[in-house]
mmCIF file of C-alpha atoms and ligand atoms in Angstrom:
data_model
loop_
_atom_site.group_PDB
_atom_site.id
_atom_site.type_symbol
_atom_site.label_atom_id
_atom_site.label_comp_id
_atom_site.label_asym_id
_atom_site.label_seq_id
_atom_site.Cartn_x
_atom_site.Cartn_y
_atom_site.Cartn_z
ATOM 1 C CA UNK A 1 7.423 16.713 43.853
ATOM 2 C CA UNK A 2 6.035 13.103 44.959
ATOM 3 C CA UNK A 3 2.503 13.994 44.641
ATOM 4 C CA UNK A 4 3.217 15.298 40.919
ATOM 5 C CA UNK A 5 4.743 12.279 40.086
ATOM 6 C CA UNK A 6 2.710 9.830 41.662
ATOM 7 C CA UNK A 7 -0.307 11.373 39.781
ATOM 8 C CA UNK A 8 1.703 11.654 36.205
ATOM 9 C CA UNK A 9 2.388 7.921 36.686
ATOM 10 C CA UNK A 10 -1.603 7.589 37.324
ATOM 11 C CA UNK A 11 -2.145 9.675 34.472
ATOM 12 C CA UNK A 12 0.072 7.421 32.253
ATOM 13 C CA UNK A 13 -1.414 4.441 33.435
ATOM 14 C CA UNK A 14 -4.916 5.853 32.751
ATOM 15 C CA UNK A 15 -3.332 6.702 29.390
ATOM 16 C CA UNK A 16 -2.384 2.993 28.670
ATOM 17 C CA UNK A 17 -5.496 1.514 29.622
ATOM 18 C CA UNK A 18 -7.338 3.730 27.588
ATOM 19 C CA UNK A 19 -4.998 2.598 24.503
ATOM 20 C CA UNK A 20 -5.629 -0.943 26.008
ATOM 21 C CA UNK A 21 -9.479 -1.210 25.885
ATOM 22 C CA UNK A 22 -9.669 0.496 22.378
ATOM 23 C CA UNK A 23 -7.634 -2.438 20.839
ATOM 24 C CA UNK A 24 -9.755 -5.126 22.377
ATOM 25 C CA UNK A 25 -13.326 -3.082 21.161
ATOM 26 C CA UNK A 26 -11.535 -2.747 18.122
ATOM 27 C CA UNK A 27 -10.301 -6.456 17.607
ATOM 28 C CA UNK A 28 -13.726 -7.408 18.212
ATOM 29 C CA UNK A 29 -15.387 -5.045 16.253
ATOM 30 C CA UNK A 30 -13.278 -6.185 13.583
ATOM 31 C CA UNK A 31 -14.453 -9.484 13.296
ATOM 32 C CA UNK A 32 -17.809 -8.546 11.878
ATOM 33 C CA UNK A 33 -16.923 -5.232 10.198
ATOM 34 C CA UNK A 34 -16.818 -7.492 7.129
ATOM 35 C CA UNK A 35 -20.039 -8.769 7.608
ATOM 36 C CA UNK A 36 -21.429 -5.192 8.370
ATOM 37 C CA UNK A 37 -19.888 -4.439 5.147
ATOM 38 C CA UNK A 38 -18.234 -1.449 7.292
ATOM 39 C CA UNK A 39 -15.147 -1.512 5.160
ATOM 40 C CA UNK A 40 -14.560 0.058 1.778
ATOM 41 C CA UNK A 41 -11.672 0.608 -0.644
ATOM 42 C CA UNK A 42 -10.163 3.885 -1.768
ATOM 43 C CA UNK A 43 -8.135 4.340 -4.671
ATOM 44 C CA UNK A 44 -5.308 7.032 -5.467
ATOM 45 C CA UNK A 45 -4.028 7.038 -9.260
ATOM 46 C CA UNK A 46 -0.534 6.598 -9.780
ATOM 47 C CA UNK A 47 0.993 8.725 -12.722
ATOM 48 C CA UNK A 48 3.413 7.354 -15.928
ATOM 49 C CA UNK A 49 4.909 11.006 -16.467
ATOM 50 C CA UNK A 50 6.202 9.322 -19.982
ATOM 51 C CA UNK A 51 3.405 7.215 -21.059
ATOM 52 C CA UNK A 52 1.200 9.339 -19.752
ATOM 53 C CA UNK A 53 -0.583 6.393 -18.166
ATOM 54 C CA UNK A 54 -2.456 5.823 -14.874
ATOM 55 C CA UNK A 55 -2.944 3.051 -12.615
ATOM 56 C CA UNK A 56 -4.313 3.058 -9.272
ATOM 57 C CA UNK A 57 -3.617 1.767 -5.559
ATOM 58 C CA UNK A 58 -6.513 0.171 -3.388
ATOM 59 C CA UNK A 59 -6.209 1.829 0.462
ATOM 60 C CA UNK A 60 -8.643 0.067 2.746
ATOM 61 C CA UNK A 61 -10.701 2.056 4.970
ATOM 62 C CA UNK A 62 -13.255 1.206 8.228
ATOM 63 C CA UNK A 63 -16.008 3.146 8.892
ATOM 64 C CA UNK A 64 -16.937 2.079 12.185
ATOM 65 C CA UNK A 65 -20.384 2.626 13.398
ATOM 66 C CA UNK A 66 -19.471 4.852 16.400
ATOM 67 C CA UNK A 67 -15.446 5.350 16.060
ATOM 68 C CA UNK A 68 -16.210 7.164 12.641
ATOM 69 C CA UNK A 69 -13.137 6.483 9.837
ATOM 70 C CA UNK A 70 -10.150 3.954 11.468
ATOM 71 C CA UNK A 71 -6.816 4.646 9.508
ATOM 72 C CA UNK A 72 -5.598 1.290 7.991
ATOM 73 C CA UNK A 73 -2.246 2.061 9.999
ATOM 74 C CA UNK A 74 -4.151 1.360 12.872
ATOM 75 C CA UNK A 75 -6.519 -1.437 12.008
ATOM 76 C CA UNK A 76 -4.296 -3.205 9.944
ATOM 77 C CA UNK A 77 -1.583 -4.213 12.268
ATOM 78 C CA UNK A 78 -4.543 -5.406 14.618
ATOM 79 C CA UNK A 79 -5.765 -7.743 12.211
ATOM 80 C CA UNK A 80 -2.245 -9.487 11.183
ATOM 81 C CA UNK A 81 -2.418 -9.983 14.855
ATOM 82 C CA UNK A 82 -5.531 -11.881 14.855
ATOM 83 C CA UNK A 83 -5.300 -13.560 11.651
ATOM 84 C CA UNK A 84 -8.199 -11.336 10.237
ATOM 85 C CA UNK A 85 -5.792 -10.250 7.426
ATOM 86 C CA UNK A 86 -6.345 -13.206 5.846
ATOM 87 C CA UNK A 87 -10.260 -12.250 5.263
ATOM 88 C CA UNK A 88 -9.470 -8.824 4.593
ATOM 89 C CA UNK A 89 -6.673 -9.391 2.221
ATOM 90 C CA UNK A 90 -9.553 -11.969 0.270
ATOM 91 C CA UNK A 91 -11.835 -9.047 0.616
ATOM 92 C CA UNK A 92 -9.544 -6.461 -0.969
ATOM 93 C CA UNK A 93 -8.438 -8.415 -3.818
ATOM 94 C CA UNK A 94 -12.314 -9.493 -4.776
ATOM 95 C CA UNK A 95 -13.326 -5.848 -4.790
ATOM 96 C CA UNK A 96 -10.740 -4.418 -6.334
ATOM 97 C CA UNK A 97 -11.269 -7.279 -9.084
ATOM 98 C CA UNK A 98 -14.510 -5.823 -9.124
ATOM 99 C CA UNK A 99 -14.265 -2.463 -9.422
ATOM 100 C CA UNK A 100 -11.244 -2.271 -12.059
ATOM 101 C CA UNK A 101 -14.188 -4.344 -14.249
ATOM 102 C CA UNK A 102 -16.030 -1.363 -13.965
ATOM 103 C CA UNK A 103 -13.864 0.896 -14.938
ATOM 104 C CA UNK A 104 -13.007 -1.499 -18.013
ATOM 105 C CA UNK A 105 -16.670 -0.921 -18.755
ATOM 106 C CA UNK A 106 -16.650 2.715 -18.764
ATOM 107 C CA UNK A 107 -14.062 2.766 -21.258
ATOM 108 C CA UNK A 108 -10.691 2.483 -19.173
ATOM 109 C CA UNK A 109 -9.144 -0.373 -20.674
ATOM 110 C CA UNK A 110 -5.573 -0.184 -19.524
ATOM 111 C CA UNK A 111 -5.450 0.696 -15.984
ATOM 112 C CA UNK A 112 -3.482 -1.184 -13.698
ATOM 113 C CA UNK A 113 -4.730 -1.678 -10.275
ATOM 114 C CA UNK A 114 -2.091 -2.162 -7.256
ATOM 115 C CA UNK A 115 -3.201 -3.728 -4.222
ATOM 116 C CA UNK A 116 -1.070 -4.067 -0.729
ATOM 117 C CA UNK A 117 -0.166 -7.745 0.856
ATOM 118 C CA UNK A 118 0.899 -7.839 4.172
ATOM 119 C CA UNK A 119 3.797 -10.520 5.842
ATOM 120 C CA UNK A 120 1.312 -12.262 7.059
ATOM 121 C CA UNK A 121 -0.173 -13.499 3.780
ATOM 122 C CA UNK A 122 2.987 -13.817 2.200
ATOM 123 C CA UNK A 123 3.778 -16.669 4.700
ATOM 124 C CA UNK A 124 0.808 -18.269 3.984
ATOM 125 C CA UNK A 125 1.083 -21.565 2.139
ATOM 126 C CA UNK A 126 -2.092 -21.217 0.428
ATOM 127 C CA UNK A 127 -1.960 -17.312 -1.316
ATOM 128 C CA UNK A 128 -1.308 -18.170 -4.346
ATOM 129 C CA UNK A 129 -4.351 -20.648 -4.571
ATOM 130 C CA UNK A 130 -6.550 -18.057 -2.935
ATOM 131 C CA UNK A 131 -5.227 -15.398 -4.878
ATOM 132 C CA UNK A 132 -5.875 -17.595 -8.572
ATOM 133 C CA UNK A 133 -9.385 -18.796 -7.607
ATOM 134 C CA UNK A 134 -10.534 -14.922 -6.850
ATOM 135 C CA UNK A 135 -8.924 -13.905 -10.253
ATOM 136 C CA UNK A 136 -10.124 -17.032 -11.844
ATOM 137 C CA UNK A 137 -14.118 -16.305 -9.924
ATOM 138 C CA UNK A 138 -13.865 -12.642 -11.490
ATOM 139 C CA UNK A 139 -12.951 -13.394 -14.288
ATOM 140 C CA UNK A 140 -9.779 -10.967 -14.576
ATOM 141 C CA UNK A 141 -6.857 -10.689 -15.833
ATOM 142 C CA UNK A 142 -4.164 -11.177 -13.372
ATOM 143 C CA UNK A 143 -1.645 -8.993 -15.842
ATOM 144 C CA UNK A 144 -3.653 -6.009 -14.552
ATOM 145 C CA UNK A 145 -2.444 -6.557 -11.141
ATOM 146 C CA UNK A 146 0.364 -5.136 -8.963
ATOM 147 C CA UNK A 147 1.328 -6.846 -5.774
ATOM 148 C CA UNK A 148 2.606 -3.892 -3.657
ATOM 149 C CA UNK A 149 4.863 -5.968 -0.272
ATOM 150 C CA UNK A 150 6.812 -4.033 2.044
ATOM 151 C CA UNK A 151 11.012 -5.042 2.598
ATOM 152 C CA UNK A 152 10.500 -5.858 6.050
ATOM 153 C CA UNK A 153 7.345 -8.244 4.640
ATOM 154 C CA UNK A 154 9.726 -10.378 2.645
ATOM 155 C CA UNK A 155 12.819 -10.694 5.153
ATOM 156 C CA UNK A 156 11.387 -12.420 6.906
ATOM 157 C CA UNK A 157 11.804 -15.558 5.388
ATOM 158 C CA UNK A 158 13.371 -14.796 2.024
ATOM 159 C CA UNK A 159 13.915 -18.686 1.510
ATOM 160 C CA UNK A 160 10.023 -19.453 1.790
ATOM 161 C CA UNK A 161 9.011 -15.747 0.387
ATOM 162 C CA UNK A 162 11.280 -16.113 -3.441
ATOM 163 C CA UNK A 163 9.132 -19.313 -4.765
ATOM 164 C CA UNK A 164 5.691 -17.503 -3.553
ATOM 165 C CA UNK A 165 6.722 -14.191 -5.709
ATOM 166 C CA UNK A 166 7.861 -16.326 -8.638
ATOM 167 C CA UNK A 167 4.830 -18.121 -9.018
ATOM 168 C CA UNK A 168 2.874 -15.195 -8.533
ATOM 169 C CA UNK A 169 5.535 -13.118 -11.677
ATOM 170 C CA UNK A 170 4.809 -16.618 -13.955
ATOM 171 C CA UNK A 171 0.913 -15.881 -13.481
ATOM 172 C CA UNK A 172 1.533 -11.910 -14.350
ATOM 173 C CA UNK A 173 1.362 -10.243 -11.309
ATOM 174 C CA UNK A 174 3.501 -7.321 -11.268
ATOM 175 C CA UNK A 175 5.823 -7.185 -7.612
ATOM 176 C CA UNK A 176 6.910 -3.550 -5.928
ATOM 177 C CA UNK A 177 8.380 -3.171 -3.193
ATOM 178 C CA UNK A 178 6.647 -0.789 -1.208
ATOM 179 C CA UNK A 179 8.543 2.183 1.709
ATOM 180 C CA UNK A 180 11.452 1.356 -0.701
ATOM 181 C CA UNK A 181 14.676 2.675 1.493
ATOM 182 C CA UNK A 182 13.120 2.321 5.240
ATOM 183 C CA UNK A 183 14.979 -0.513 6.259
ATOM 184 C CA UNK A 184 18.082 -1.178 7.061
ATOM 185 C CA UNK A 185 19.421 -4.610 4.679
ATOM 186 C CA UNK A 186 17.278 -2.888 1.246
ATOM 187 C CA UNK A 187 20.220 -3.270 -0.781
ATOM 188 C CA UNK A 188 21.154 -6.192 0.106
ATOM 189 C CA UNK A 189 18.189 -7.896 -1.302
ATOM 190 C CA UNK A 190 17.514 -5.848 -4.465
ATOM 191 C CA UNK A 191 19.310 -9.176 -6.473
ATOM 192 C CA UNK A 192 17.636 -12.407 -4.218
ATOM 193 C CA UNK A 193 14.481 -11.382 -4.573
ATOM 194 C CA UNK A 194 12.679 -11.488 -8.556
ATOM 195 C CA UNK A 195 10.865 -8.199 -8.406
ATOM 196 C CA UNK A 196 9.500 -5.749 -10.644
ATOM 197 C CA UNK A 197 9.456 -2.531 -9.082
ATOM 198 C CA UNK A 198 10.703 -0.121 -6.186
ATOM 199 C CA UNK A 199 7.961 2.391 -4.418
ATOM 200 C CA UNK A 200 10.214 4.631 -2.564
ATOM 201 C CA UNK A 201 9.141 5.880 0.351
ATOM 202 C CA UNK A 202 7.616 9.456 1.164
ATOM 203 C CA UNK A 203 9.896 9.775 3.977
ATOM 204 C CA UNK A 204 12.749 10.137 1.268
ATOM 205 C CA UNK A 205 10.701 12.178 -1.387
ATOM 206 C CA UNK A 206 9.638 14.956 1.493
ATOM 207 C CA UNK A 207 13.785 16.020 1.649
ATOM 208 C CA UNK A 208 13.733 16.927 -2.020
ATOM 209 C CA UNK A 209 13.539 20.715 -2.435
ATOM 210 C CA UNK A 210 14.437 20.377 1.388
ATOM 211 C CA UNK A 211 17.954 19.336 1.751
ATOM 212 C CA UNK A 212 21.119 18.625 -0.509
ATOM 213 C CA UNK A 213 21.527 14.953 0.597
ATOM 214 C CA UNK A 214 18.161 14.225 0.931
ATOM 215 C CA UNK A 215 18.270 14.873 -2.883
ATOM 216 C CA UNK A 216 21.383 12.980 -3.659
ATOM 217 C CA UNK A 217 19.944 9.650 -1.748
ATOM 218 C CA UNK A 218 16.882 10.246 -4.096
ATOM 219 C CA UNK A 219 18.634 10.339 -7.297
ATOM 220 C CA UNK A 220 21.351 7.572 -6.041
ATOM 221 C CA UNK A 221 18.135 5.529 -5.655
ATOM 222 C CA UNK A 222 16.383 5.962 -9.009
ATOM 223 C CA UNK A 223 19.997 5.514 -11.010
ATOM 224 C CA UNK A 224 20.474 1.978 -8.557
ATOM 225 C CA UNK A 225 17.407 0.529 -9.378
ATOM 226 C CA UNK A 226 17.096 1.745 -12.850
ATOM 227 C CA UNK A 227 21.257 -0.550 -13.117
ATOM 228 C CA UNK A 228 18.886 -3.210 -12.093
ATOM 229 C CA UNK A 229 16.184 -2.406 -14.529
ATOM 230 C CA UNK A 230 13.641 -1.913 -12.012
ATOM 231 C CA UNK A 231 10.689 0.025 -12.346
ATOM 232 C CA UNK A 232 10.666 3.549 -9.607
ATOM 233 C CA UNK A 233 7.469 4.864 -8.241
ATOM 234 C CA UNK A 234 7.823 7.601 -6.391
ATOM 235 C CA UNK A 235 5.337 8.003 -3.279
ATOM 236 C CA UNK A 236 4.505 11.042 -1.370
ATOM 237 C CA UNK A 237 4.724 13.578 -4.185
ATOM 238 C CA UNK A 238 2.700 16.819 -2.827
ATOM 239 C CA UNK A 239 4.685 19.797 -4.600
ATOM 240 C CA UNK A 240 5.704 20.768 -8.065
ATOM 241 C CA UNK A 241 9.449 21.121 -7.422
ATOM 242 C CA UNK A 242 9.362 17.331 -6.014
ATOM 243 C CA UNK A 243 7.122 16.021 -9.634
ATOM 244 C CA UNK A 244 10.159 18.357 -11.188
ATOM 245 C CA UNK A 245 12.880 17.388 -9.917
ATOM 246 C CA UNK A 246 11.673 13.344 -9.889
ATOM 247 C CA UNK A 247 10.705 13.723 -13.875
ATOM 248 C CA UNK A 248 14.441 15.199 -14.557
ATOM 249 C CA UNK A 249 15.530 12.146 -12.483
ATOM 250 C CA UNK A 250 13.746 9.765 -14.851
ATOM 251 C CA UNK A 251 11.574 8.666 -12.430
ATOM 252 C CA UNK A 252 8.890 6.640 -14.275
ATOM 253 C CA UNK A 253 5.929 6.843 -11.958
ATOM 254 C CA UNK A 254 4.314 9.200 -9.215
ATOM 255 C CA UNK A 255 1.491 9.298 -6.579
ATOM 256 C CA UNK A 256 0.349 11.679 -3.873
ATOM 257 C CA UNK A 257 -1.558 14.509 -3.309
ATOM 258 C CA UNK A 258 -0.096 16.915 -5.713
ATOM 259 C CA UNK A 259 -2.037 14.269 -8.252
ATOM 260 C CA UNK A 260 -4.879 13.503 -6.128
ATOM 261 C CA UNK A 261 -5.681 11.939 -2.688
ATOM 262 C CA UNK A 262 -7.121 8.263 -1.992
ATOM 263 C CA UNK A 263 -10.792 9.289 -3.111
ATOM 264 C CA UNK A 264 -14.118 6.345 -3.273
ATOM 265 C CA UNK A 265 -14.086 4.744 -6.229
ATOM 266 C CA UNK A 266 -17.740 6.924 -7.298
ATOM 267 C CA UNK A 267 -15.613 10.118 -7.389
ATOM 268 C CA UNK A 268 -12.864 8.169 -9.925
ATOM 269 C CA UNK A 269 -14.213 9.034 -13.243
ATOM 270 C CA UNK A 270 -13.594 13.119 -11.958
ATOM 271 C CA UNK A 271 -10.291 12.288 -10.543
ATOM 272 C CA UNK A 272 -8.981 10.367 -13.953
ATOM 273 C CA UNK A 273 -9.973 13.414 -15.560
ATOM 274 C CA UNK A 274 -8.666 15.718 -13.877
ATOM 275 C CA UNK A 275 -4.975 14.229 -13.917
ATOM 276 C CA UNK A 276 -4.824 13.208 -17.105
ATOM 277 C CA UNK A 277 -5.254 16.995 -17.683
ATOM 278 C CA UNK A 278 -2.226 17.750 -15.657
HETATM 279 P P1 C2E B 301 1.136 2.547 1.719
HETATM 280 O O1 C2E B 301 0.934 1.417 1.473
HETATM 281 O O2 C2E B 301 2.340 3.186 2.309
HETATM 282 O O3 C2E B 301 0.338 3.937 1.378
HETATM 283 C C1 C2E B 301 0.424 4.949 1.532
HETATM 284 C C2 C2E B 301 -0.103 5.805 2.419
HETATM 285 O O4 C2E B 301 -0.025 7.628 2.027
HETATM 286 C C3 C2E B 301 -1.760 5.587 2.267
HETATM 287 O O5 C2E B 301 -2.136 6.323 3.436
HETATM 288 C C4 C2E B 301 -1.859 6.975 1.527
HETATM 289 O O6 C2E B 301 -3.178 7.681 1.978
HETATM 290 C C5 C2E B 301 -0.890 7.930 2.174
HETATM 291 N N1 C2E B 301 -0.630 9.074 0.508
HETATM 292 C C6 C2E B 301 -0.597 8.840 -0.183
HETATM 293 N N2 C2E B 301 -0.157 10.473 -1.224
HETATM 294 C C7 C2E B 301 0.220 10.606 0.137
HETATM 295 C C8 C2E B 301 0.672 11.805 0.077
HETATM 296 O O7 C2E B 301 0.999 12.918 -0.891
HETATM 297 N N3 C2E B 301 1.182 13.058 1.439
HETATM 298 C C9 C2E B 301 1.061 12.659 2.000
HETATM 299 N N4 C2E B 301 1.766 12.645 3.547
HETATM 300 N N5 C2E B 301 0.312 10.995 2.105
HETATM 301 C C10 C2E B 301 0.240 10.522 1.492
HETATM 302 P P2 C2E B 301 -3.059 5.205 3.950
HETATM 303 O O8 C2E B 301 -4.666 5.086 3.398
HETATM 304 O O9 C2E B 301 -3.425 5.629 5.533
HETATM 305 O O10 C2E B 301 -2.589 3.947 4.358
HETATM 306 C C11 C2E B 301 -1.480 3.177 5.382
HETATM 307 C C12 C2E B 301 -1.212 1.988 5.327
HETATM 308 O O11 C2E B 301 -2.170 0.687 5.365
HETATM 309 C C13 C2E B 301 -0.608 1.954 3.620
HETATM 310 O O12 C2E B 301 0.757 2.294 3.522
HETATM 311 C C14 C2E B 301 -0.491 0.563 3.947
HETATM 312 O O13 C2E B 301 0.652 -0.531 4.332
HETATM 313 C C15 C2E B 301 -1.831 0.307 4.630
HETATM 314 N N6 C2E B 301 -2.712 -0.859 3.727
HETATM 315 C C16 C2E B 301 -3.092 0.206 3.183
HETATM 316 N N7 C2E B 301 -4.541 -0.500 2.525
HETATM 317 C C17 C2E B 301 -3.859 -1.759 2.813
HETATM 318 C C18 C2E B 301 -4.499 -3.047 1.888
HETATM 319 O O14 C2E B 301 -5.555 -3.283 1.542
HETATM 320 N N8 C2E B 301 -4.173 -4.764 2.703
HETATM 321 C C19 C2E B 301 -2.747 -4.210 3.877
HETATM 322 N N9 C2E B 301 -2.281 -5.304 4.247
HETATM 323 N N10 C2E B 301 -2.380 -2.614 3.764
HETATM 324 C C20 C2E B 301 -3.427 -1.843 3.919
HETATM 325 CA CA1 CA B 302 1.185 0.549 -0.528
HETATM 326 CA CA1 CA B 303 4.174 2.837 0.552
HETATM 327 CA CA1 CA B 304 5.005 4.843 3.153
#
């Protein structure tokens, strides 16, 4: 009925209003979250199956005083829109350097550390200077670091991104393409960008043991990446079946709940021991 339709529209408008109000609130609160030390890093292991070595990915968390834990999937886009991503990105890299140093002091000498960089950071002309400054002041070697960037990030301004990637690589940083395979142009840029590794998106890994075509696609991605001398990581690995399939296809590195969820720094020693025992 007309009444029903009208009230549904009103409901929808109220819903949109809520989303809008929350977004404005997050925008404002994010400004001070860094100063109030509400951001923290969780770490998720990545396991190199053939070498038996472990690396880590730093994943940012926001513990909001009233709203609780807010997912980076929700606040990173806001940080990008408001340009706060630059401050957050610097903070993430610095904190990751400090935590890595603590791990080294605790005897984990050759752990590599991956951080996520958003497109906005890559289009910043100052990126190389900022990054060099952080590594210098934290007295950390860039060669311990992997920068994970999404394909959409590098596709935005390919001509500008290539020299930036080259400079970062010259400093010893490993460049990995995150969420690999999601964009329509994945195959198109593989030979155009100076990259070292690809991280196959979880949406593909999910299909392993689920459907034949899905498996074929993963097999093809691994095989193509190897022909291009790229290191392959699989993200979102949750089952033993997936581990077996990926091992058999020669995937070098795996990450996902099967091994460990992302954990706060304090829990890392226990998690690293657990993963090493698998
Ligand atoms: P991502 O880089 O693709 O990270 C993987 C996401 O999948 C993480 O979510 C992780 O917790 C989750 N995950 C890992 N293993 C599994 C699994 O086996 N199953 C399932 N279902 N999920 C798994 P999270 O931590 O919520 O991060 C979401 C996204 O936020 C990240 O996706 C990344 O794009 C972004 N992000 C996180 N930290 C940062 C950061 O410091 N800077 C930037 N620019 N972006 C970040
Ligand atoms: Ca990532
Ligand atoms: Ca990813
Ligand atoms: Ca993903």
